[in-house]
Amino acid sequence: MNENFGAVAHVESYGVTVSIYGTLRMPFVKAMDLADWIDHRLGRTEVMVETLGISPYRDENNEPYYTLRTAAKTILEYFPRGNGKAFLDVIHRKLKYLNVRDGREYMNHVDDDKVFSMNQFAGTVWNRFSIGHNKLYRWMVNHGYIYKTPENKYMPYQRYIDYGWFIVNPLKDDRSYTEITSLGSLVLMESLERHN
């Protein structure tokens, strides 16, 4: 996370003030807030983080955050009295309004589980930024999203697989192919926009 990773919106839902961090198109929530919403009784927030088994993003102060998409799965399952969907709907309506107001399309990360091949993603990058396949891969290596194996293959770092940005699918003979999720695509496109 960078030093500008601050609150971008506050939403009232079910008597709770939800603070949204990151960007309006890439919303995050604090793990501590998530623990409060689901009435987590296992102790500290770090215990909940370990219980969920999903690596959180961490800011420069080591504060754990989850994307709204990751948090949504937990909210749907554990929010009191089964009101998780209604709680999330209010948040998504507000974020959609704020994005439309600012002239951006809003992606509901809960419903959008699409995956793309890396070639499809490279085609999207070419159409938007005129960056070719090889230059894109070099950029991703230089910015620490992927690495080059001794077999001359590009692989995403495990933390980004854990974040839900990439999916590595095994094939026969110790080979695999990598896909990028819509969440990963959104993050990388926004990063390309900032660094290009």
Coordinates of N, CA and C in Angstrom, one line a residue:
M1 N 0.8 -1.2 0.0 CA 0.0 0.0 0.0 C 0.9 1.2 0.0
N2 N 0.4 2.3 -0.6 CA 1.2 3.5 -0.6 C 0.7 4.4 0.5
E3 N 1.4 5.5 0.7 CA 1.1 6.5 1.8 C -0.2 7.2 1.5
N4 N -0.8 7.1 0.3 CA -2.1 7.7 0.0 C -3.2 6.8 0.2
F5 N -3.0 5.7 0.9 CA -4.0 4.7 1.1 C -4.9 5.1 2.2
G6 N -5.8 6.0 1.9 CA -6.7 6.6 3.0 C -8.2 6.3 2.7
A7 N -9.0 6.8 3.5 CA -10.5 6.6 3.4 C -10.9 7.4 2.2
V8 N -11.7 6.7 1.3 CA -12.3 7.4 0.1 C -13.8 7.6 0.2
A9 N -14.4 6.9 1.1 CA -15.9 7.0 1.3 C -16.3 6.4 2.6
H10 N -17.4 6.9 3.1 CA -18.1 6.4 4.3 C -19.5 6.1 3.9
V11 N -20.0 4.9 4.3 CA -21.3 4.5 3.9 C -22.0 4.0 5.2
E12 N -23.3 4.4 5.4 CA -24.1 4.0 6.5 C -24.9 2.8 6.1
S13 N -24.8 1.7 6.8 CA -25.5 0.5 6.4 C -25.8 -0.3 7.7
Y14 N -27.1 -0.6 8.0 CA -27.5 -1.4 9.2 C -26.9 -0.8 10.5
G15 N -26.9 0.5 10.6 CA -26.4 1.1 11.8 C -24.9 1.1 12.0
V16 N -24.2 0.8 10.9 CA -22.7 0.7 11.0 C -22.2 1.7 10.0
T17 N -21.2 2.5 10.3 CA -20.5 3.4 9.4 C -19.4 2.6 8.8
V18 N -19.5 2.3 7.5 CA -18.5 1.6 6.8 C -17.5 2.5 6.2
S19 N -16.2 2.4 6.5 CA -15.2 3.2 5.9 C -14.5 2.4 4.7
I20 N -14.5 3.0 3.6 CA -13.9 2.4 2.4 C -12.6 3.0 2.1
Y21 N -11.6 2.2 1.9 CA -10.2 2.7 1.6 C -9.7 2.3 0.2
G22 N -8.6 2.8 -0.2 CA -8.1 2.5 -1.5 C -8.6 3.5 -2.5
T23 N -9.4 3.0 -3.5 CA -10.0 3.8 -4.5 C -11.5 3.4 -4.6
L24 N -12.3 4.2 -5.2 CA -13.7 3.8 -5.4 C -13.9 2.6 -6.3
R25 N -13.0 2.4 -7.2 CA -13.1 1.3 -8.1 C -12.4 0.1 -7.5
M26 N -11.5 0.2 -6.6 CA -10.8 -0.9 -5.9 C -11.0 -0.7 -4.4
P27 N -12.2 -1.0 -3.9 CA -12.4 -0.7 -2.5 C -11.9 -1.7 -1.5
F28 N -11.3 -1.2 -0.4 CA -10.8 -2.1 0.7 C -11.5 -1.7 2.0
V29 N -11.6 -2.7 2.9 CA -12.0 -2.4 4.2 C -11.0 -2.9 5.2
K30 N -10.9 -2.3 6.4 CA -10.0 -2.7 7.4 C -10.4 -4.1 8.0
A31 N -9.4 -5.0 8.2 CA -9.7 -6.3 8.8 C -10.4 -6.1 10.2
M32 N -9.9 -5.0 10.9 CA -10.5 -4.8 12.3 C -12.0 -4.4 12.2
D33 N -12.3 -3.6 11.2 CA -13.8 -3.3 10.9 C -14.6 -4.5 10.6
L34 N -14.0 -5.3 9.7 CA -14.7 -6.6 9.3 C -14.9 -7.5 10.5
A35 N -14.0 -7.6 11.4 CA -14.2 -8.4 12.6 C -15.3 -7.8 13.5
D36 N -15.4 -6.5 13.5 CA -16.5 -5.9 14.3 C -17.9 -6.2 13.6
W37 N -18.0 -6.1 12.3 CA -19.2 -6.3 11.6 C -19.8 -7.7 11.7
I38 N -18.9 -8.7 11.7 CA -19.4 -10.1 11.8 C -19.4 -10.5 13.2
D39 N -19.2 -9.6 14.2 CA -19.2 -9.9 15.6 C -18.3 -11.1 15.9
H40 N -17.0 -10.9 15.5 CA -16.0 -12.0 15.6 C -15.7 -12.2 17.1
R41 N -15.8 -13.4 17.6 CA -15.6 -13.7 19.0 C -14.4 -14.5 19.3
L42 N -13.5 -14.7 18.3 CA -12.3 -15.5 18.5 C -11.1 -14.7 19.0
G43 N -11.3 -13.5 19.3 CA -10.2 -12.7 19.9 C -9.8 -11.6 19.0
R44 N -8.5 -11.4 18.9 CA -7.9 -10.3 18.1 C -8.2 -10.4 16.7
T45 N -8.1 -9.3 16.0 CA -8.3 -9.3 14.5 C -7.4 -10.2 13.8
E46 N -6.1 -10.3 14.3 CA -5.1 -11.2 13.7 C -5.6 -12.7 13.7
V47 N -6.3 -13.0 14.8 CA -6.9 -14.4 14.9 C -7.9 -14.6 13.8
M48 N -8.8 -13.6 13.5 CA -9.8 -13.7 12.5 C -9.1 -13.8 11.1
V49 N -8.0 -13.0 10.9 CA -7.2 -13.1 9.6 C -6.7 -14.5 9.4
E50 N -6.2 -15.1 10.4 CA -5.6 -16.5 10.3 C -6.8 -17.5 10.1
T51 N -7.9 -17.3 10.7 CA -9.1 -18.1 10.6 C -9.6 -18.1 9.2
L52 N -9.6 -16.9 8.6 CA -10.2 -16.8 7.2 C -9.2 -17.5 6.2
G53 N -7.9 -17.6 6.5 CA -7.0 -18.2 5.6 C -6.7 -17.5 4.3
I54 N -7.0 -16.2 4.3 CA -6.8 -15.4 3.1 C -5.8 -14.3 3.5
S55 N -4.7 -14.2 2.8 CA -3.7 -13.1 3.2 C -4.3 -11.7 2.9
P56 N -4.2 -10.9 4.0 CA -4.7 -9.5 3.8 C -3.6 -8.6 3.1
Y57 N -4.0 -7.5 2.5 CA -3.1 -6.5 2.1 C -2.6 -5.8 3.4
R58 N -1.4 -5.2 3.4 CA -1.0 -4.5 4.5 C -0.5 -3.2 4.1
D59 N -0.8 -2.1 4.9 CA -0.3 -0.8 4.5 C 1.1 -0.6 5.2
E60 N 1.6 0.6 5.1 CA 3.0 0.9 5.6 C 3.1 0.7 7.1
N61 N 1.9 0.7 7.8 CA 1.9 0.5 9.2 C 1.6 -0.9 9.6
N62 N 1.6 -1.8 8.6 CA 1.3 -3.2 8.8 C -0.2 -3.5 9.2
E63 N -1.1 -2.5 8.9 CA -2.5 -2.6 9.2 C -3.1 -3.5 8.1
P64 N -3.8 -4.6 8.5 CA -4.4 -5.5 7.5 C -5.7 -5.0 6.9
Y65 N -5.8 -5.1 5.6 CA -7.0 -4.7 4.8 C -7.4 -5.9 3.9
Y66 N -8.7 -5.9 3.6 CA -9.2 -6.9 2.6 C -9.9 -6.1 1.5
T67 N -9.9 -6.6 0.3 CA -10.7 -6.0 -0.7 C -12.2 -6.3 -0.3
L68 N -13.0 -5.4 -0.8 CA -14.5 -5.6 -0.5 C -15.0 -6.9 -1.0
R69 N -14.4 -7.4 -2.1 CA -14.8 -8.7 -2.7 C -14.5 -9.8 -1.7
T70 N -13.2 -9.8 -1.2 CA -12.8 -10.8 -0.2 C -13.7 -10.7 1.1
A71 N -13.9 -9.5 1.5 CA -14.6 -9.3 2.8 C -16.1 -9.7 2.6
A72 N -16.6 -9.5 1.4 CA -18.0 -9.9 1.1 C -18.3 -11.3 1.3
K73 N -17.4 -12.2 1.0 CA -17.7 -13.6 1.2 C -17.8 -13.9 2.7
T74 N -17.0 -13.3 3.5 CA -17.1 -13.5 5.0 C -18.4 -12.8 5.5
I75 N -18.7 -11.6 5.0 CA -19.9 -10.9 5.5 C -21.2 -11.7 5.1
L76 N -21.2 -12.2 3.9 CA -22.4 -13.0 3.5 C -22.6 -14.2 4.4
E77 N -21.5 -14.8 4.9 CA -21.6 -16.0 5.7 C -21.9 -15.7 7.2
Y78 N -21.3 -14.6 7.7 CA -21.2 -14.4 9.1 C -22.0 -13.2 9.7
F79 N -22.5 -12.3 8.8 CA -23.1 -11.1 9.3 C -24.3 -11.5 10.1
P80 N -24.6 -10.7 11.2 CA -25.7 -11.1 12.1 C -27.0 -11.2 11.5
R81 N -27.8 -12.2 11.9 CA -29.2 -12.4 11.5 C -29.4 -12.6 10.0
G82 N -28.3 -13.0 9.3 CA -28.4 -13.3 7.9 C -28.6 -12.1 7.0
N83 N -28.2 -10.9 7.5 CA -28.5 -9.7 6.7 C -27.2 -9.2 5.9
G84 N -26.3 -10.1 5.7 CA -25.1 -9.8 5.0 C -25.3 -9.3 3.6
K85 N -26.2 -9.9 2.8 CA -26.5 -9.4 1.5 C -27.1 -8.0 1.4
A86 N -28.1 -7.8 2.3 CA -28.7 -6.4 2.4 C -27.6 -5.4 2.8
F87 N -26.7 -5.7 3.8 CA -25.7 -4.9 4.2 C -24.7 -4.5 3.0
L88 N -24.4 -5.5 2.3 CA -23.5 -5.3 1.1 C -24.2 -4.5 0.0
D89 N -25.5 -4.8 -0.2 CA -26.2 -4.1 -1.3 C -26.2 -2.6 -1.1
V90 N -26.3 -2.1 0.2 CA -26.3 -0.7 0.5 C -24.9 -0.1 0.2
I91 N -23.9 -0.8 0.5 CA -22.5 -0.4 0.2 C -22.3 -0.3 -1.3
H92 N -22.7 -1.3 -2.0 CA -22.5 -1.3 -3.5 C -23.3 -0.2 -4.2
R93 N -24.5 0.0 -3.7 CA -25.3 1.1 -4.3 C -24.6 2.5 -4.1
K94 N -24.0 2.7 -2.9 CA -23.3 4.0 -2.7 C -22.1 4.1 -3.5
L95 N -21.3 3.0 -3.6 CA -20.1 3.0 -4.4 C -20.4 3.2 -5.9
K96 N -21.5 2.6 -6.3 CA -21.9 2.7 -7.7 C -22.3 4.2 -8.0
Y97 N -23.0 4.8 -7.1 CA -23.4 6.2 -7.2 C -22.2 7.1 -7.3
L98 N -21.2 6.9 -6.4 CA -20.0 7.7 -6.4 C -19.2 7.6 -7.6
N99 N -19.1 6.3 -8.1 CA -18.4 6.1 -9.4 C -19.1 6.7 -10.6
V100 N -20.4 6.6 -10.7 CA -21.1 7.2 -11.8 C -21.0 8.7 -11.7
R101 N -21.2 9.2 -10.5 CA -21.1 10.7 -10.3 C -19.7 11.2 -10.8
D102 N -18.7 10.4 -10.6 CA -17.3 10.8 -11.1 C -17.0 10.4 -12.5
G103 N -18.0 9.8 -13.2 CA -17.8 9.4 -14.6 C -17.1 8.1 -14.8
R104 N -17.1 7.2 -13.8 CA -16.4 5.9 -13.9 C -17.5 4.8 -13.9
E105 N -17.1 3.7 -14.5 CA -18.0 2.5 -14.4 C -17.7 1.8 -13.1
Y106 N -18.7 1.3 -12.4 CA -18.5 0.6 -11.2 C -18.5 -0.9 -11.4
M107 N -17.5 -1.6 -10.9 CA -17.5 -3.1 -10.9 C -17.9 -3.6 -9.6
N108 N -19.0 -4.4 -9.5 CA -19.4 -5.0 -8.3 C -18.5 -6.3 -8.2
H109 N -17.5 -6.2 -7.3 CA -16.5 -7.3 -7.2 C -17.1 -8.6 -6.6
V110 N -18.3 -8.5 -6.0 CA -18.9 -9.7 -5.5 C -19.4 -10.6 -6.6
D111 N -20.0 -10.0 -7.6 CA -20.7 -10.8 -8.7 C -19.7 -11.0 -9.8
D112 N -18.6 -10.4 -9.9 CA -17.8 -10.4 -11.1 C -16.6 -11.4 -10.9
D113 N -16.8 -12.7 -11.3 CA -15.8 -13.7 -11.1 C -15.2 -14.2 -12.4
K114 N -15.1 -13.3 -13.4 CA -14.6 -13.7 -14.7 C -13.1 -13.8 -14.6
V115 N -12.5 -14.7 -15.4 CA -11.1 -14.9 -15.5 C -10.7 -14.7 -17.0
F116 N -9.5 -14.3 -17.3 CA -9.1 -14.1 -18.6 C -7.7 -14.7 -18.8
S117 N -7.4 -15.2 -20.0 CA -6.1 -15.6 -20.2 C -5.1 -14.4 -20.2
M118 N -3.8 -14.7 -20.0 CA -2.9 -13.6 -20.0 C -2.8 -13.0 -21.4
N119 N -3.1 -13.7 -22.5 CA -3.1 -13.1 -23.8 C -4.3 -12.2 -24.0
Q120 N -5.4 -12.6 -23.4 CA -6.6 -11.6 -23.5 C -6.3 -10.4 -22.7
F121 N -5.7 -10.5 -21.5 CA -5.3 -9.3 -20.7 C -4.3 -8.4 -21.5
A122 N -3.3 -9.1 -22.2 CA -2.3 -8.3 -22.9 C -3.0 -7.6 -24.1
G123 N -4.0 -8.2 -24.7 CA -4.8 -7.5 -25.8 C -5.5 -6.3 -25.2
T124 N -6.1 -6.4 -24.0 CA -6.8 -5.3 -23.4 C -5.8 -4.2 -23.1
V125 N -4.6 -4.5 -22.6 CA -3.6 -3.5 -22.3 C -3.1 -2.8 -23.6
W126 N -3.0 -3.6 -24.7 CA -2.6 -3.1 -26.0 C -3.6 -2.0 -26.5
N127 N -4.9 -2.4 -26.4 CA -6.0 -1.5 -26.8 C -6.0 -0.2 -26.0
R128 N -5.7 -0.3 -24.8 CA -5.8 0.9 -23.9 C -4.5 1.7 -23.8
F129 N -3.4 1.0 -23.8 CA -2.1 1.8 -23.6 C -1.1 1.6 -24.7
S130 N -1.4 0.8 -25.7 CA -0.5 0.5 -26.8 C 0.9 0.0 -26.3
I131 N 0.7 -0.9 -25.3 CA 1.9 -1.6 -24.8 C 1.8 -3.1 -25.2
G132 N 2.9 -3.5 -25.9 CA 2.9 -4.9 -26.4 C 3.1 -6.0 -25.3
H133 N 2.9 -7.2 -25.7 CA 3.0 -8.3 -24.8 C 4.3 -8.4 -24.0
N134 N 5.4 -8.3 -24.8 CA 6.8 -8.4 -24.1 C 7.0 -7.2 -23.1
K135 N 6.6 -6.0 -23.6 CA 6.8 -4.9 -22.7 C 5.9 -5.0 -21.5
L136 N 4.7 -5.5 -21.6 CA 3.8 -5.7 -20.5 C 4.4 -6.6 -19.5
Y137 N 5.0 -7.8 -20.0 CA 5.6 -8.7 -19.0 C 6.8 -8.1 -18.3
R138 N 7.6 -7.4 -19.1 CA 8.8 -6.7 -18.4 C 8.3 -5.7 -17.3
W139 N 7.2 -5.0 -17.6 CA 6.7 -4.0 -16.7 C 6.2 -4.8 -15.4
M140 N 5.5 -5.9 -15.6 CA 5.0 -6.7 -14.5 C 6.1 -7.3 -13.7
V141 N 7.2 -7.7 -14.3 CA 8.4 -8.2 -13.5 C 9.0 -7.0 -12.8
N142 N 9.2 -5.9 -13.4 CA 9.9 -4.7 -12.8 C 9.1 -4.2 -11.6
H143 N 7.7 -4.3 -11.7 CA 6.9 -3.8 -10.6 C 6.5 -4.9 -9.6
G144 N 7.1 -6.1 -9.7 CA 7.0 -7.1 -8.7 C 5.7 -7.9 -8.7
Y145 N 5.0 -8.0 -9.8 CA 3.8 -8.8 -9.8 C 4.1 -10.2 -10.2
I146 N 5.0 -10.4 -11.1 CA 5.4 -11.7 -11.6 C 6.9 -11.9 -11.6
Y147 N 7.4 -13.1 -11.8 CA 8.8 -13.3 -12.0 C 9.1 -14.3 -13.1
K148 N 10.3 -14.4 -13.6 CA 10.7 -15.3 -14.7 C 11.4 -16.5 -14.1
T149 N 10.9 -17.7 -14.4 CA 11.4 -18.9 -13.9 C 12.7 -19.3 -14.7
P150 N 13.5 -20.2 -14.1 CA 14.7 -20.7 -14.9 C 14.3 -21.4 -16.2
E151 N 13.0 -21.8 -16.3 CA 12.5 -22.4 -17.6 C 12.0 -21.4 -18.6
N152 N 12.3 -20.1 -18.3 CA 11.9 -19.0 -19.1 C 10.4 -18.8 -19.2
K153 N 9.7 -19.0 -18.1 CA 8.2 -18.9 -18.0 C 7.9 -17.8 -16.9
Y154 N 6.9 -17.1 -17.2 CA 6.5 -16.0 -16.2 C 5.4 -16.6 -15.3
M155 N 5.6 -16.4 -14.0 CA 4.7 -16.8 -13.0 C 4.4 -15.7 -12.0
P156 N 3.1 -15.6 -11.5 CA 2.8 -14.6 -10.5 C 3.4 -15.0 -9.1
Y157 N 3.7 -14.0 -8.3 CA 4.1 -14.3 -7.0 C 2.9 -14.9 -6.2
Q158 N 3.2 -15.7 -5.2 CA 2.2 -16.4 -4.5 C 1.2 -15.5 -3.8
R159 N 1.8 -14.3 -3.2 CA 0.9 -13.4 -2.5 C -0.2 -12.9 -3.4
Y160 N 0.1 -12.7 -4.7 CA -1.0 -12.2 -5.6 C -2.0 -13.3 -6.0
I161 N -1.5 -14.5 -6.0 CA -2.4 -15.6 -6.2 C -3.4 -15.7 -5.0
D162 N -2.8 -15.5 -3.8 CA -3.6 -15.5 -2.5 C -4.6 -14.4 -2.5
Y163 N -4.2 -13.2 -3.1 CA -5.1 -12.1 -3.1 C -6.2 -12.3 -4.1
G164 N -6.2 -13.3 -4.9 CA -7.2 -13.5 -5.9 C -7.0 -12.8 -7.2
W165 N -5.8 -12.4 -7.5 CA -5.5 -11.7 -8.8 C -5.2 -12.6 -9.9
F166 N -4.6 -13.7 -9.6 CA -4.2 -14.7 -10.6 C -4.6 -16.1 -10.2
I167 N -4.8 -16.9 -11.2 CA -5.1 -18.4 -11.0 C -4.1 -19.1 -11.8
V168 N -3.4 -20.0 -11.2 CA -2.4 -20.9 -11.9 C -3.1 -22.3 -12.0
N169 N -3.3 -22.7 -13.2 CA -4.0 -24.0 -13.5 C -2.9 -25.0 -13.9
P170 N -2.8 -26.1 -13.2 CA -1.9 -27.2 -13.6 C -2.2 -27.9 -14.9
L171 N -1.2 -28.3 -15.6 CA -1.4 -29.2 -16.8 C -0.6 -30.4 -16.6
K172 N -0.5 -31.3 -17.5 CA 0.4 -32.5 -17.4 C 1.8 -32.1 -17.5
D173 N 2.7 -33.0 -17.0 CA 4.2 -32.8 -17.1 C 4.7 -31.6 -16.4
D174 N 4.2 -31.3 -15.2 CA 4.7 -30.2 -14.4 C 4.6 -28.9 -15.1
R175 N 3.6 -28.7 -16.0 CA 3.4 -27.5 -16.7 C 2.1 -26.8 -16.1
S176 N 2.0 -25.5 -16.4 CA 0.8 -24.8 -16.0 C 0.5 -23.7 -16.9
Y177 N -0.7 -23.1 -16.8 CA -1.0 -21.8 -17.4 C -1.6 -20.9 -16.4
T178 N -1.4 -19.6 -16.6 CA -1.9 -18.6 -15.7 C -3.0 -17.8 -16.3
E179 N -4.0 -17.6 -15.5 CA -5.1 -16.7 -15.8 C -5.2 -15.5 -14.9
I180 N -5.7 -14.5 -15.3 CA -5.9 -13.3 -14.5 C -7.4 -13.1 -14.2
T181 N -7.7 -12.8 -12.9 CA -9.1 -12.5 -12.6 C -9.5 -11.1 -12.9
S182 N -10.8 -10.8 -12.9 CA -11.2 -9.4 -13.2 C -10.7 -8.5 -12.1
L183 N -10.6 -9.0 -10.9 CA -10.0 -8.1 -9.8 C -8.5 -7.8 -10.1
G184 N -7.7 -8.9 -10.5 CA -6.3 -8.7 -10.9 C -6.2 -7.7 -12.1
S185 N -7.1 -7.9 -13.0 CA -7.0 -7.1 -14.2 C -7.3 -5.6 -13.9
L186 N -8.3 -5.4 -13.0 CA -8.6 -4.0 -12.6 C -7.4 -3.4 -11.8
V187 N -6.8 -4.1 -10.9 CA -5.6 -3.6 -10.2 C -4.5 -3.3 -11.1
L188 N -4.1 -4.2 -12.0 CA -3.0 -3.9 -12.9 C -3.3 -2.8 -13.9
M189 N -4.5 -2.7 -14.4 CA -4.8 -1.6 -15.3 C -4.7 -0.3 -14.6
E190 N -5.2 -0.2 -13.3 CA -5.0 1.1 -12.6 C -3.6 1.4 -12.3
S191 N -2.8 0.3 -12.0 CA -1.4 0.5 -11.7 C -0.7 1.0 -13.0
L192 N -1.0 0.4 -14.1 CA -0.4 0.8 -15.4 C -0.8 2.3 -15.7
E193 N -2.0 2.7 -15.4 CA -2.5 4.1 -15.6 C -1.6 5.0 -14.7
R194 N -1.3 4.6 -13.5 CA -0.5 5.5 -12.6 C 0.9 5.6 -13.0
H195 N 1.5 4.5 -13.5 CA 2.9 4.4 -13.8 C 3.3 4.5 -15.3
N196 N 2.4 4.9 -16.1 CA 2.6 5.0 -17.5 C 2.6 6.4 -18.0

